[in-house]
PDB file of C-alpha atoms in Angstrom:
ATOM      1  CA  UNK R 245     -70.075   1.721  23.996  1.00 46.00           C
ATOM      2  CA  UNK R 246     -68.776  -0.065  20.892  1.00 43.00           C
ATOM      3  CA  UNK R 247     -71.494   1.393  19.171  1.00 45.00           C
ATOM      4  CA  UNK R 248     -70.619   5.139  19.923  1.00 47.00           C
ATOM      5  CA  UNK R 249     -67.015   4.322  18.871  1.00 43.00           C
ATOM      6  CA  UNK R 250     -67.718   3.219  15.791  1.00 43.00           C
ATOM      7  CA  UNK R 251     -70.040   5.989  14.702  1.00 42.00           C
ATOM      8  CA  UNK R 252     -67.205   8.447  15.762  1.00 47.00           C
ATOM      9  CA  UNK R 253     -64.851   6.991  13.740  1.00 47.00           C
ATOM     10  CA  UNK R 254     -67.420   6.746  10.771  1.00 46.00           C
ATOM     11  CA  UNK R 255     -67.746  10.801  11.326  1.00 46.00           C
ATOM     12  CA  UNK R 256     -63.928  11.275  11.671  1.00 45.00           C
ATOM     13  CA  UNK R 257     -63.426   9.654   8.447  1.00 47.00           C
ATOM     14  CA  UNK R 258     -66.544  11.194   6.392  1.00 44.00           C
ATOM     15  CA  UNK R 259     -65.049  14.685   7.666  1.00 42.00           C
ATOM     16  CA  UNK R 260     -61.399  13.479   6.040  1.00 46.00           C
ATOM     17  CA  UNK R 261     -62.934  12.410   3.219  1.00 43.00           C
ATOM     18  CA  UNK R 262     -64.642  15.336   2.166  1.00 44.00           C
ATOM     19  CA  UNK R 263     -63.625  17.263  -0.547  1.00 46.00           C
ATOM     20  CA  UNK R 264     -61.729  20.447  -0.440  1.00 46.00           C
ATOM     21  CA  UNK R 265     -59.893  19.492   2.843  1.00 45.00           C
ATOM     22  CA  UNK R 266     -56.137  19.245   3.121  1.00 45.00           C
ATOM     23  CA  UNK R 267     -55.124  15.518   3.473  1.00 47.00           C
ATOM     24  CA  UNK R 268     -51.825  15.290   5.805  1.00 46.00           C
ATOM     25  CA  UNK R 269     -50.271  12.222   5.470  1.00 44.00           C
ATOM     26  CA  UNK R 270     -50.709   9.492   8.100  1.00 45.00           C
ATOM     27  CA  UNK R 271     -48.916   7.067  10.402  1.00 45.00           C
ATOM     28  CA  UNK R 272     -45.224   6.381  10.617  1.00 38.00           C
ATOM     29  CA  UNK R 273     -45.053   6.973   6.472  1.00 41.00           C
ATOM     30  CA  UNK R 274     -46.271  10.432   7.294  1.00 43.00           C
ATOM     31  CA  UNK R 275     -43.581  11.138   9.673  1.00 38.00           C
ATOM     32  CA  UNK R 276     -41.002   9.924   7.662  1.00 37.00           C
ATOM     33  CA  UNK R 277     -42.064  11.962   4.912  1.00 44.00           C
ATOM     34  CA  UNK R 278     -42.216  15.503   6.844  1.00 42.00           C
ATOM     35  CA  UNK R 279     -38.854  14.396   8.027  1.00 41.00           C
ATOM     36  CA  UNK R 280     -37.286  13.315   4.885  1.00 43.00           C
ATOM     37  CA  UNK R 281     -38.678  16.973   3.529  1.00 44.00           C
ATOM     38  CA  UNK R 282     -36.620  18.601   6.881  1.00 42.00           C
ATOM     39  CA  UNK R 283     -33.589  17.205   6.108  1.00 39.00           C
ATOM     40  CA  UNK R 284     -33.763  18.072   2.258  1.00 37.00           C
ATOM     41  CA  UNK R 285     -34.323  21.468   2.901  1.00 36.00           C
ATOM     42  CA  UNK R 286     -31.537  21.378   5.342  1.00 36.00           C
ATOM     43  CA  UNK R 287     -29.172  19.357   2.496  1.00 38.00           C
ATOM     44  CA  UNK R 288     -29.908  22.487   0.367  1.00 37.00           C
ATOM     45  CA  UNK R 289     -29.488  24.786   2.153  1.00 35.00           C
ATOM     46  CA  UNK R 290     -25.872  23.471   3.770  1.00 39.00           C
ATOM     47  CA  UNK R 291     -25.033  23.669  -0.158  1.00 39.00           C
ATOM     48  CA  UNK R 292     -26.285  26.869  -1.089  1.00 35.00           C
ATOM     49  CA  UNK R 293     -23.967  28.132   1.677  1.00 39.00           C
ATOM     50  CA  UNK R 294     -20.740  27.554  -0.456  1.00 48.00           C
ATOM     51  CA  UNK R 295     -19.067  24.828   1.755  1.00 61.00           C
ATOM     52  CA  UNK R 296     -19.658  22.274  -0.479  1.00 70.00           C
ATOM     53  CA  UNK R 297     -17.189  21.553  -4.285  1.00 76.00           C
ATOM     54  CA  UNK R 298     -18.627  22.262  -7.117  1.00 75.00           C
ATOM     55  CA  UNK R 299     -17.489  20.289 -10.405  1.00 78.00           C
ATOM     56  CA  UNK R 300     -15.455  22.654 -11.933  1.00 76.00           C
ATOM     57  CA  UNK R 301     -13.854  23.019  -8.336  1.00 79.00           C
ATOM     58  CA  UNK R 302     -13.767  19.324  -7.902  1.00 83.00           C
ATOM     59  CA  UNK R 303     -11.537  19.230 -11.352  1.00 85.00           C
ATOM     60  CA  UNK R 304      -9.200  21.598 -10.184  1.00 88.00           C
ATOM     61  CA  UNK R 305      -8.538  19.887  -7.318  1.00 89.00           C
ATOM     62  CA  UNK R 306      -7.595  17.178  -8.937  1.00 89.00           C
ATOM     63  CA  UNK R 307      -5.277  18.330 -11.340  1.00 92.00           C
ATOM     64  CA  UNK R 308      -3.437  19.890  -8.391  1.00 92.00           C
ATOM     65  CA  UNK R 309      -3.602  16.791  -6.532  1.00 93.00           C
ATOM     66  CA  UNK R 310      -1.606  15.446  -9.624  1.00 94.00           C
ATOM     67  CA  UNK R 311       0.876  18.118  -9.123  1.00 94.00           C
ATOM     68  CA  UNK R 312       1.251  17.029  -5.882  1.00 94.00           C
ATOM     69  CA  UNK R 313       1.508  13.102  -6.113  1.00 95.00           C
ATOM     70  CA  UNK R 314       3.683  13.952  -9.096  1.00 95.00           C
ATOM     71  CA  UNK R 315       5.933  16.010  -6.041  1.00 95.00           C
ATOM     72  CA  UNK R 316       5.779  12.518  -3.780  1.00 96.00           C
ATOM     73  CA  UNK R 317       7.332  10.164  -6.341  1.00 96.00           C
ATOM     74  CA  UNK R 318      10.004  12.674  -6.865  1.00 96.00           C
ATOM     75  CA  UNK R 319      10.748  12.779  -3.038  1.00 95.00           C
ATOM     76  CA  UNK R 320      10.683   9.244  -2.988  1.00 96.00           C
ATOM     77  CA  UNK R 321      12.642   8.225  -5.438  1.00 95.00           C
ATOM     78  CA  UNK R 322      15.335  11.744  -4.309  1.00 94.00           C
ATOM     79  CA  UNK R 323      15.424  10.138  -0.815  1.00 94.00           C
ATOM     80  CA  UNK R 324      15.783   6.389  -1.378  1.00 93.00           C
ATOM     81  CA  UNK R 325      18.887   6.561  -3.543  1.00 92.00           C
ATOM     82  CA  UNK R 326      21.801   7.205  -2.910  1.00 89.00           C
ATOM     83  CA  UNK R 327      22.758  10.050  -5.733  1.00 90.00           C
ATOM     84  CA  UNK R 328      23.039  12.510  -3.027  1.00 93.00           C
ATOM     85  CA  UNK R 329      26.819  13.657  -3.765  1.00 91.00           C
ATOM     86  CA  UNK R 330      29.651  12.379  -6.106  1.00 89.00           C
ATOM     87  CA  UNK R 331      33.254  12.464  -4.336  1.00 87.00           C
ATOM     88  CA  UNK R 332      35.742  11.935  -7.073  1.00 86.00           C
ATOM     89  CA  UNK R 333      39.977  12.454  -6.002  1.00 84.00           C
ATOM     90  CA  UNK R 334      42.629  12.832  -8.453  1.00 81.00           C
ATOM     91  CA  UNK R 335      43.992   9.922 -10.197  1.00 76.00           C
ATOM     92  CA  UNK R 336      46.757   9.196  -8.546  1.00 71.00           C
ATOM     93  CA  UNK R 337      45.018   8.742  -4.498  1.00 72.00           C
ATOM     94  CA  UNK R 338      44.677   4.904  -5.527  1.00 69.00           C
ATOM     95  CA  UNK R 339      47.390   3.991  -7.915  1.00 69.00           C
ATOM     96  CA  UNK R 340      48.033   4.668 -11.391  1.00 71.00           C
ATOM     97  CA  UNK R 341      46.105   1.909 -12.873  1.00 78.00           C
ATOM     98  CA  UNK R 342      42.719   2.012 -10.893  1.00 80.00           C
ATOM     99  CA  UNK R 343      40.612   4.918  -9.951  1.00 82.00           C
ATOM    100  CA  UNK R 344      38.149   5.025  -6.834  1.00 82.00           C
ATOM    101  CA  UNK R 345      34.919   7.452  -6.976  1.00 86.00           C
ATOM    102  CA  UNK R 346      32.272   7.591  -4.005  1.00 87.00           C
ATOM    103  CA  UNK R 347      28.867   8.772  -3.890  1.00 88.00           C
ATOM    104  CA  UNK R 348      26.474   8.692  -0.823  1.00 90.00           C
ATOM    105  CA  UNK R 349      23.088   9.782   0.054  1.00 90.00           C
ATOM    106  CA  UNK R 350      21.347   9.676   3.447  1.00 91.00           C
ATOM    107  CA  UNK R 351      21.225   5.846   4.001  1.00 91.00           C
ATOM    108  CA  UNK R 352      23.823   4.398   1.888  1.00 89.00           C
ATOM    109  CA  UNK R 353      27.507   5.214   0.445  1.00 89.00           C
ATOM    110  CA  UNK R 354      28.527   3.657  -2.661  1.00 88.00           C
ATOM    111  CA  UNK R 355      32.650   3.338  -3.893  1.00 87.00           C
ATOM    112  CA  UNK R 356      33.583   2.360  -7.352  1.00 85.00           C
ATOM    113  CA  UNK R 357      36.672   1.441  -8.731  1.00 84.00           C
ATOM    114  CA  UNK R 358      37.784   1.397 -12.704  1.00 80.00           C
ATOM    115  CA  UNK R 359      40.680   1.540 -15.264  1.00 81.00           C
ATOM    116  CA  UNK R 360      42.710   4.321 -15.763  1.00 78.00           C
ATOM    117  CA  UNK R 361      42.816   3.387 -18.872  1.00 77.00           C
ATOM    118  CA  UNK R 362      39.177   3.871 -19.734  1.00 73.00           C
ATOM    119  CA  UNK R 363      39.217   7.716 -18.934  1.00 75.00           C
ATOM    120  CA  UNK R 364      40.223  10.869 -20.689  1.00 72.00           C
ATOM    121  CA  UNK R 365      44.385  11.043 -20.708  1.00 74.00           C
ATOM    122  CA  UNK R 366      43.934  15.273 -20.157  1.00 75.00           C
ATOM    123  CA  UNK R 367      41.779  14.536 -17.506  1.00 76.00           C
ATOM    124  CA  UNK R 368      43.481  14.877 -13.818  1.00 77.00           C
ATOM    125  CA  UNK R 369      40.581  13.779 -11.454  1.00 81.00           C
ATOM    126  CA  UNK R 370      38.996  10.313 -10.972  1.00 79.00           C
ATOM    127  CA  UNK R 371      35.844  10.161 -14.173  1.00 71.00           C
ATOM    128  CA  UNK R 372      32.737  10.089 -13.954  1.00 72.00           C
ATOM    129  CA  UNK R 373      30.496   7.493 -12.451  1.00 69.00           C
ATOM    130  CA  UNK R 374      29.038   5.804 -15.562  1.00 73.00           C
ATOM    131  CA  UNK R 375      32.250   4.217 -16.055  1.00 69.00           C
ATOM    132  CA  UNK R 376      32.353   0.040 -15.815  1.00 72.00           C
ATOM    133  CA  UNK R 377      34.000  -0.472 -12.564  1.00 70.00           C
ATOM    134  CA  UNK R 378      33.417  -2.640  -9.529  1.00 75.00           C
ATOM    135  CA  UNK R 379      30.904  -1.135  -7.223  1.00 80.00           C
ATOM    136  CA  UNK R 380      30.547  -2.053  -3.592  1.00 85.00           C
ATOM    137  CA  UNK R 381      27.419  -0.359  -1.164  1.00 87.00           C
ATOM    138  CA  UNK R 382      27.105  -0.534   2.054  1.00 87.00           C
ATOM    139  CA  UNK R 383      24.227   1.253   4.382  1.00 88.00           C
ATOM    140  CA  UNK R 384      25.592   3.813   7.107  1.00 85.00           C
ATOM    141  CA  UNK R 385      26.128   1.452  10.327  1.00 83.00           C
ATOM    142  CA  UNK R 386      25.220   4.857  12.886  1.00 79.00           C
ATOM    143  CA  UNK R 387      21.457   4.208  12.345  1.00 80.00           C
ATOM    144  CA  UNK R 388      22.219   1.096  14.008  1.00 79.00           C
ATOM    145  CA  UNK R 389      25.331   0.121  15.953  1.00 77.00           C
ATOM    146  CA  UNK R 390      26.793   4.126  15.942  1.00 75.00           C
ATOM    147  CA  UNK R 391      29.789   3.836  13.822  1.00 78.00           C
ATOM    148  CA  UNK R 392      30.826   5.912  11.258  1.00 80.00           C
ATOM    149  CA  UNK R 393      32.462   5.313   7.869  1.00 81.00           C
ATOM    150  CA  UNK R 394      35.876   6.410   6.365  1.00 81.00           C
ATOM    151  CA  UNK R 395      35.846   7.932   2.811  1.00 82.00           C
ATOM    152  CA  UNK R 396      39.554   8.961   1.457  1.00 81.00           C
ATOM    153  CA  UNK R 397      40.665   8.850   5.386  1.00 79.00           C
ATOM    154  CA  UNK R 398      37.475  11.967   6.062  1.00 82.00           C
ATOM    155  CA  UNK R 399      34.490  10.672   8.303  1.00 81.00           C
ATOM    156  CA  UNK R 400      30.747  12.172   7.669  1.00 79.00           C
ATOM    157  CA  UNK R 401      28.970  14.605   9.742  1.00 80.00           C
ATOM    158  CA  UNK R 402      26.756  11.930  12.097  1.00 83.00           C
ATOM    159  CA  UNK R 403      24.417  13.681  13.166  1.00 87.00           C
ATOM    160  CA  UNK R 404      23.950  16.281  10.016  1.00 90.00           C
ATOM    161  CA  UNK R 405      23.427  13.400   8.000  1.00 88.00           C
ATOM    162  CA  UNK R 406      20.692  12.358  11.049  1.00 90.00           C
ATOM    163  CA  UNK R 407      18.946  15.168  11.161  1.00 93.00           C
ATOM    164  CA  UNK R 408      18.849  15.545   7.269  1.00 94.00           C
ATOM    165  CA  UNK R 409      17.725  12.627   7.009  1.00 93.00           C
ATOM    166  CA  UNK R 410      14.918  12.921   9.714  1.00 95.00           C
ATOM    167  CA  UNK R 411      13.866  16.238   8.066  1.00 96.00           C
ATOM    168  CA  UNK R 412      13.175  14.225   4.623  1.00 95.00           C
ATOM    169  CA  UNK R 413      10.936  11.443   6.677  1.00 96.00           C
ATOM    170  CA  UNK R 414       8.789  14.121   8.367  1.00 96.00           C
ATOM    171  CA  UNK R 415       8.171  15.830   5.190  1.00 96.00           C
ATOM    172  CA  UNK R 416       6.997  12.588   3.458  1.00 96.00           C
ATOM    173  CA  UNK R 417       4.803  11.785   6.235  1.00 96.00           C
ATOM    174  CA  UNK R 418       2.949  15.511   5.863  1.00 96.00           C
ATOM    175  CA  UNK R 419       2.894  14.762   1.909  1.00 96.00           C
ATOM    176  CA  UNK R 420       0.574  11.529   2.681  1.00 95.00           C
ATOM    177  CA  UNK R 421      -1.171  13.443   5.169  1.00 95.00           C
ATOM    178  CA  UNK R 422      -1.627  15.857   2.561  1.00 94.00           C
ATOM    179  CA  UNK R 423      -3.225  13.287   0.116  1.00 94.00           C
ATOM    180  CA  UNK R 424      -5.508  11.860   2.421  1.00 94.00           C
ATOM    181  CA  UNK R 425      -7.141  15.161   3.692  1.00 92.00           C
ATOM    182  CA  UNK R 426      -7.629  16.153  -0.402  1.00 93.00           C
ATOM    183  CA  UNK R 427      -8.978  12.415  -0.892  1.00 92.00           C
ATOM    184  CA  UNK R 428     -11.143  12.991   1.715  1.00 90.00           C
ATOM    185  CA  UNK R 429     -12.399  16.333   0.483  1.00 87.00           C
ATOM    186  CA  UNK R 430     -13.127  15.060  -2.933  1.00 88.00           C
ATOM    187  CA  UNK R 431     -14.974  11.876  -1.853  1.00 88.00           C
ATOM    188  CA  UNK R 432     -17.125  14.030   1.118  1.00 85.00           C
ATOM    189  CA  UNK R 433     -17.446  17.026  -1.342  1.00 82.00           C
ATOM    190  CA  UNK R 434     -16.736  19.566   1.284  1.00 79.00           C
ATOM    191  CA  UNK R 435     -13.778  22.459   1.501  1.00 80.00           C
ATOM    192  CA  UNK R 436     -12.989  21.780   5.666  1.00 83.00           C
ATOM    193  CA  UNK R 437     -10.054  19.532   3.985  1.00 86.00           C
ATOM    194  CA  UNK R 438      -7.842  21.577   1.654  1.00 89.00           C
ATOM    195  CA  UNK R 439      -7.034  24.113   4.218  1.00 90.00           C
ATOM    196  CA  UNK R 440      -4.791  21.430   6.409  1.00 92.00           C
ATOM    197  CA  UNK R 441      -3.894  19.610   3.174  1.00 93.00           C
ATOM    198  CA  UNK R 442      -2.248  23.112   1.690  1.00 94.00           C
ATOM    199  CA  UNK R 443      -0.424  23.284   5.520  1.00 95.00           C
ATOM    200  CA  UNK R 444       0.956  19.669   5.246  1.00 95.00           C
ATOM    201  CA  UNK R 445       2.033  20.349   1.796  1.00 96.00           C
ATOM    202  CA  UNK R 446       3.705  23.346   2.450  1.00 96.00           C
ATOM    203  CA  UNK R 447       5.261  22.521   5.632  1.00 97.00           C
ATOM    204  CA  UNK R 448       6.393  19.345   3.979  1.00 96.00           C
ATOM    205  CA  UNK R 449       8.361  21.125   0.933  1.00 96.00           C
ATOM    206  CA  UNK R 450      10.145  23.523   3.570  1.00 96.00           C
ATOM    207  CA  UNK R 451      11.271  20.890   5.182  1.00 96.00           C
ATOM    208  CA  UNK R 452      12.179  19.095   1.717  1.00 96.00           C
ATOM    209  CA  UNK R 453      14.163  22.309   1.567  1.00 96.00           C
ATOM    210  CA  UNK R 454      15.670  22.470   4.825  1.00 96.00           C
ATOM    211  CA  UNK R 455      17.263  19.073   4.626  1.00 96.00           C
ATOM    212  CA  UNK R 456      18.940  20.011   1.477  1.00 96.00           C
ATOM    213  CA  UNK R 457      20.472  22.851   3.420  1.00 96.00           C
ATOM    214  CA  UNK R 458      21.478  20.727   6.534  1.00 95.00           C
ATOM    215  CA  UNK R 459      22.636  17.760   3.435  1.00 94.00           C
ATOM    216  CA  UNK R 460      24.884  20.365   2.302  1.00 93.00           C
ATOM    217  CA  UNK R 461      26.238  21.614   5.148  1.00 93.00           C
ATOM    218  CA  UNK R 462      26.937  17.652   6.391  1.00 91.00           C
ATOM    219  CA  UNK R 463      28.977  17.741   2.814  1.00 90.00           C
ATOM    220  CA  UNK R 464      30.955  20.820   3.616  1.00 89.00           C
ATOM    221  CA  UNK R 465      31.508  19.636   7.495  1.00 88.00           C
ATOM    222  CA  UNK R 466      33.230  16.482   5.759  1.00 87.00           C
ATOM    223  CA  UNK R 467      35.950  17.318   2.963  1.00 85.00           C
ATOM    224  CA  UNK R 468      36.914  20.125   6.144  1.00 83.00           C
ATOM    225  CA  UNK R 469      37.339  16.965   8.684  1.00 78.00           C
ATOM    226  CA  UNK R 470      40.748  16.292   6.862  1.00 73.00           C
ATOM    227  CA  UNK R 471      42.457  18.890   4.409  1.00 72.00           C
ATOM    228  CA  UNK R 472      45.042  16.647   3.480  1.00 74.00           C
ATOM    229  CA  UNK R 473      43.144  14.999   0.832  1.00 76.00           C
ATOM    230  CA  UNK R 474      41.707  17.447  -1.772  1.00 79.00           C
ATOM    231  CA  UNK R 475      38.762  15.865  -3.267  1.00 83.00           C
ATOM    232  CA  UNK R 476      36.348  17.066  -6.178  1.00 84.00           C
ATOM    233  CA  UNK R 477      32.312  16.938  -5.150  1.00 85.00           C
ATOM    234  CA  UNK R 478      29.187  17.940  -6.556  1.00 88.00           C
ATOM    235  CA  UNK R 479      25.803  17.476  -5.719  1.00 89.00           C
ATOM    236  CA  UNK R 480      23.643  14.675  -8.671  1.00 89.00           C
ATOM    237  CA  UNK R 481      20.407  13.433  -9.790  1.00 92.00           C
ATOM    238  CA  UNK R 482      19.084  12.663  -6.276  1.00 93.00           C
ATOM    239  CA  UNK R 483      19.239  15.986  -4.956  1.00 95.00           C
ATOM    240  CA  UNK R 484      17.599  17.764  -8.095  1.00 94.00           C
ATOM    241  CA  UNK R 485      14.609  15.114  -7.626  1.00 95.00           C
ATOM    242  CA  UNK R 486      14.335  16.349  -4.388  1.00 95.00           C
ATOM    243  CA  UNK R 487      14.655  20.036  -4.864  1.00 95.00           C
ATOM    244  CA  UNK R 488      11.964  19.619  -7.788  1.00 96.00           C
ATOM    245  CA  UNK R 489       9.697  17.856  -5.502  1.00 96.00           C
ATOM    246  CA  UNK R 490       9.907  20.342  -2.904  1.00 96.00           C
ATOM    247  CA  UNK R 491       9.085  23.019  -5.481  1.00 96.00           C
ATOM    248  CA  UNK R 492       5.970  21.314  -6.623  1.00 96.00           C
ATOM    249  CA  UNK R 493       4.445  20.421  -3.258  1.00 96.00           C
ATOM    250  CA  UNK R 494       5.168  24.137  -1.992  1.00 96.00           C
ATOM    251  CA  UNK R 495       2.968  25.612  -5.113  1.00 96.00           C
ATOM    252  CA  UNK R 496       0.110  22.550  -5.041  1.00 94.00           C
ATOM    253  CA  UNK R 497      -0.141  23.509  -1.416  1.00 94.00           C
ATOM    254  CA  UNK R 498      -0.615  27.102  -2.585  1.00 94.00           C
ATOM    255  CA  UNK R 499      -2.956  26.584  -5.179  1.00 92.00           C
ATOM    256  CA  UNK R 500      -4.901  24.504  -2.134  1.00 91.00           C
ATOM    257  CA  UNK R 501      -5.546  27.687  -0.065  1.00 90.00           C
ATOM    258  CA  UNK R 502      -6.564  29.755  -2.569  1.00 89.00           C
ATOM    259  CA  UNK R 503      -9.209  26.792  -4.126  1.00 87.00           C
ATOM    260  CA  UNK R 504     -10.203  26.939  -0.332  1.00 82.00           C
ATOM    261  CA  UNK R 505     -10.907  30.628  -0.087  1.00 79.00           C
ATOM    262  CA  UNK R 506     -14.649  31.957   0.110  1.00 69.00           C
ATOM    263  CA  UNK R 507     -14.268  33.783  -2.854  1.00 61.00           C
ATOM    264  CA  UNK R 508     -12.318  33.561  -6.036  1.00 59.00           C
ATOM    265  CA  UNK R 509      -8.368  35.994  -5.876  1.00 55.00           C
ATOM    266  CA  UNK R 510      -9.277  36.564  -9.505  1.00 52.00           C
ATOM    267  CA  UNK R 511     -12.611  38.221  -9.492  1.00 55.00           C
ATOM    268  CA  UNK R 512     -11.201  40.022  -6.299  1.00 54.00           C
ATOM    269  CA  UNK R 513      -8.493  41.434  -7.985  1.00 55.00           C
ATOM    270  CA  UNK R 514      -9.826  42.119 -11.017  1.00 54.00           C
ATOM    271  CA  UNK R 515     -13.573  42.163 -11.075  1.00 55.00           C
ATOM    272  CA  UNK R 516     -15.836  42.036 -13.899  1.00 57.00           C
ATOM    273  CA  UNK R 517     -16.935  45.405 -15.879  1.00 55.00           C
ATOM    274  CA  UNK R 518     -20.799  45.320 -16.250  1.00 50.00           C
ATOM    275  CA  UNK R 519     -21.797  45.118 -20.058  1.00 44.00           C
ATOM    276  CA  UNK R 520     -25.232  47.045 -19.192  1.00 47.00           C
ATOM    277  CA  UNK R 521     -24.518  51.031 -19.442  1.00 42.00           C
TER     278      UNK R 521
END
């Protein structure tokens, strides 16, 4: 019996042997092999198909990306001061020898008080806010406890300054949303993640928008609350880092869906003209 085994396998191994005859490869190494070759051929073909980022793709994404980031530091540095709005009275609401100015944002108010002395004699309303003076800041207490504040015997909108205010924290939250799914993108090399990183990053500068609008209205709600007291306002610094911000997450979000399209807007528009006649 051992015998006859061992002559078969001596035949099954001279027929292997002999020339001419395709050698598959054996065992476990085999296998591997055949199914390291499958899932090659499926790896190119999943990238022939278009849904993976090429390098000049992958560059523009990043250079939007930039735009983009660029649009978050300007949001966060617009919404964590306090440079919202400038309230300046005439000079004589105080006394005639100090001045009192107030700015607030959506957290925190801000008074100042300076010399008379120090500003422009023609000049009938309270100066401007790079004066020396005495500053005091305090945050708004109706985050917390409820209250409101008193500025020049007027009381802020509550809950326009809320809902600002909550409109500005949602759209930071979409802008990091918005990173992460282009992050993700560039590091898996696949296009599934800049369509719902252009949505966050345009939903996020409407609503960048949108709580200017409600900001503003808060403003207007609160020189109206007491007419007795006519005071001079104007929006500052904060408010145009936010508005710029807004502007540049709206268009990187754009530029996001169409780097996500199928096909390139340009050569759809305006295709090439074929040099052969």
């Amino acid at each position: 019996m051992w015998s006859s085994f061992i002559v078969q396998d001596e035949e099954i191994r001279t027929v292997n042997t002999s020339p001419g005859v395709h050698q598959p490869s054996g065992g476990v190494g085999g296998f591997l092999g055949s199914r390291g070759g499958g899932c090659k051929r499926r790896h190119g073909t999943h990238s022939s198909s278009g849904d993976g980022i090429s390098e000049s793709q992958e560059g523009k994404i990043k250079l939007t990306l930039f735009m983009a980031i660029t649009g978050i530091m300007l949001s966060v540095l617009g919404v964590g001061t306090e440079f919202w709005v400038e309230l300046k009275p005439s000079k004589s609401f105080y006394n005639n020898q100090t001045c009192l100015v107030a700015h607030y944002g959506l957290w925190k108010c801000c008074t100042k008080t300076f010399w008379v002395s120090d500003m422009d004699p023609k000049q009938e309303i309270c100066g401007s806010l790079h004066l020396q003076g005495e500053s005091n800041c305090t945050f708004f207490k109706f985050y917390t406890t409820g209250e409101n504040i008193v500025l020049f015997q007027k009381t802020p909108e509550k809950d326009l300054t809320v809902a600002s205010a909550m409109f500005a924290i949602i759209s930071l939250f979409l802008m990091v949303m918005g990173t992460i799914c282009i992050i993700m993108a560039v590091s898996k090399g696949v296009q599934f993640f800049l369509k719902p990183a252009a949505v966050c990053f345009i939903l996020s500068g409407v609503l960048i928008f949108l709580c200017l609008i409600v900001f503003h209205q808060s403003v207007l709600s609160f020189l109206a609350s007491d007419q007795s007291i006519p005071l001079h306002h104007e929006l500052s610094w904060s408010v145009t880092c936010v508005g710029c911000a807004g502007a540049l997450v709206i268009f990187a979000g754009a530029l996001f869906l169409v780097l996500a399209l199928p096909y390139s807007p340009w050569e759809k528009c305006l295709p090439k003209k074929n040099s052969d006649i």
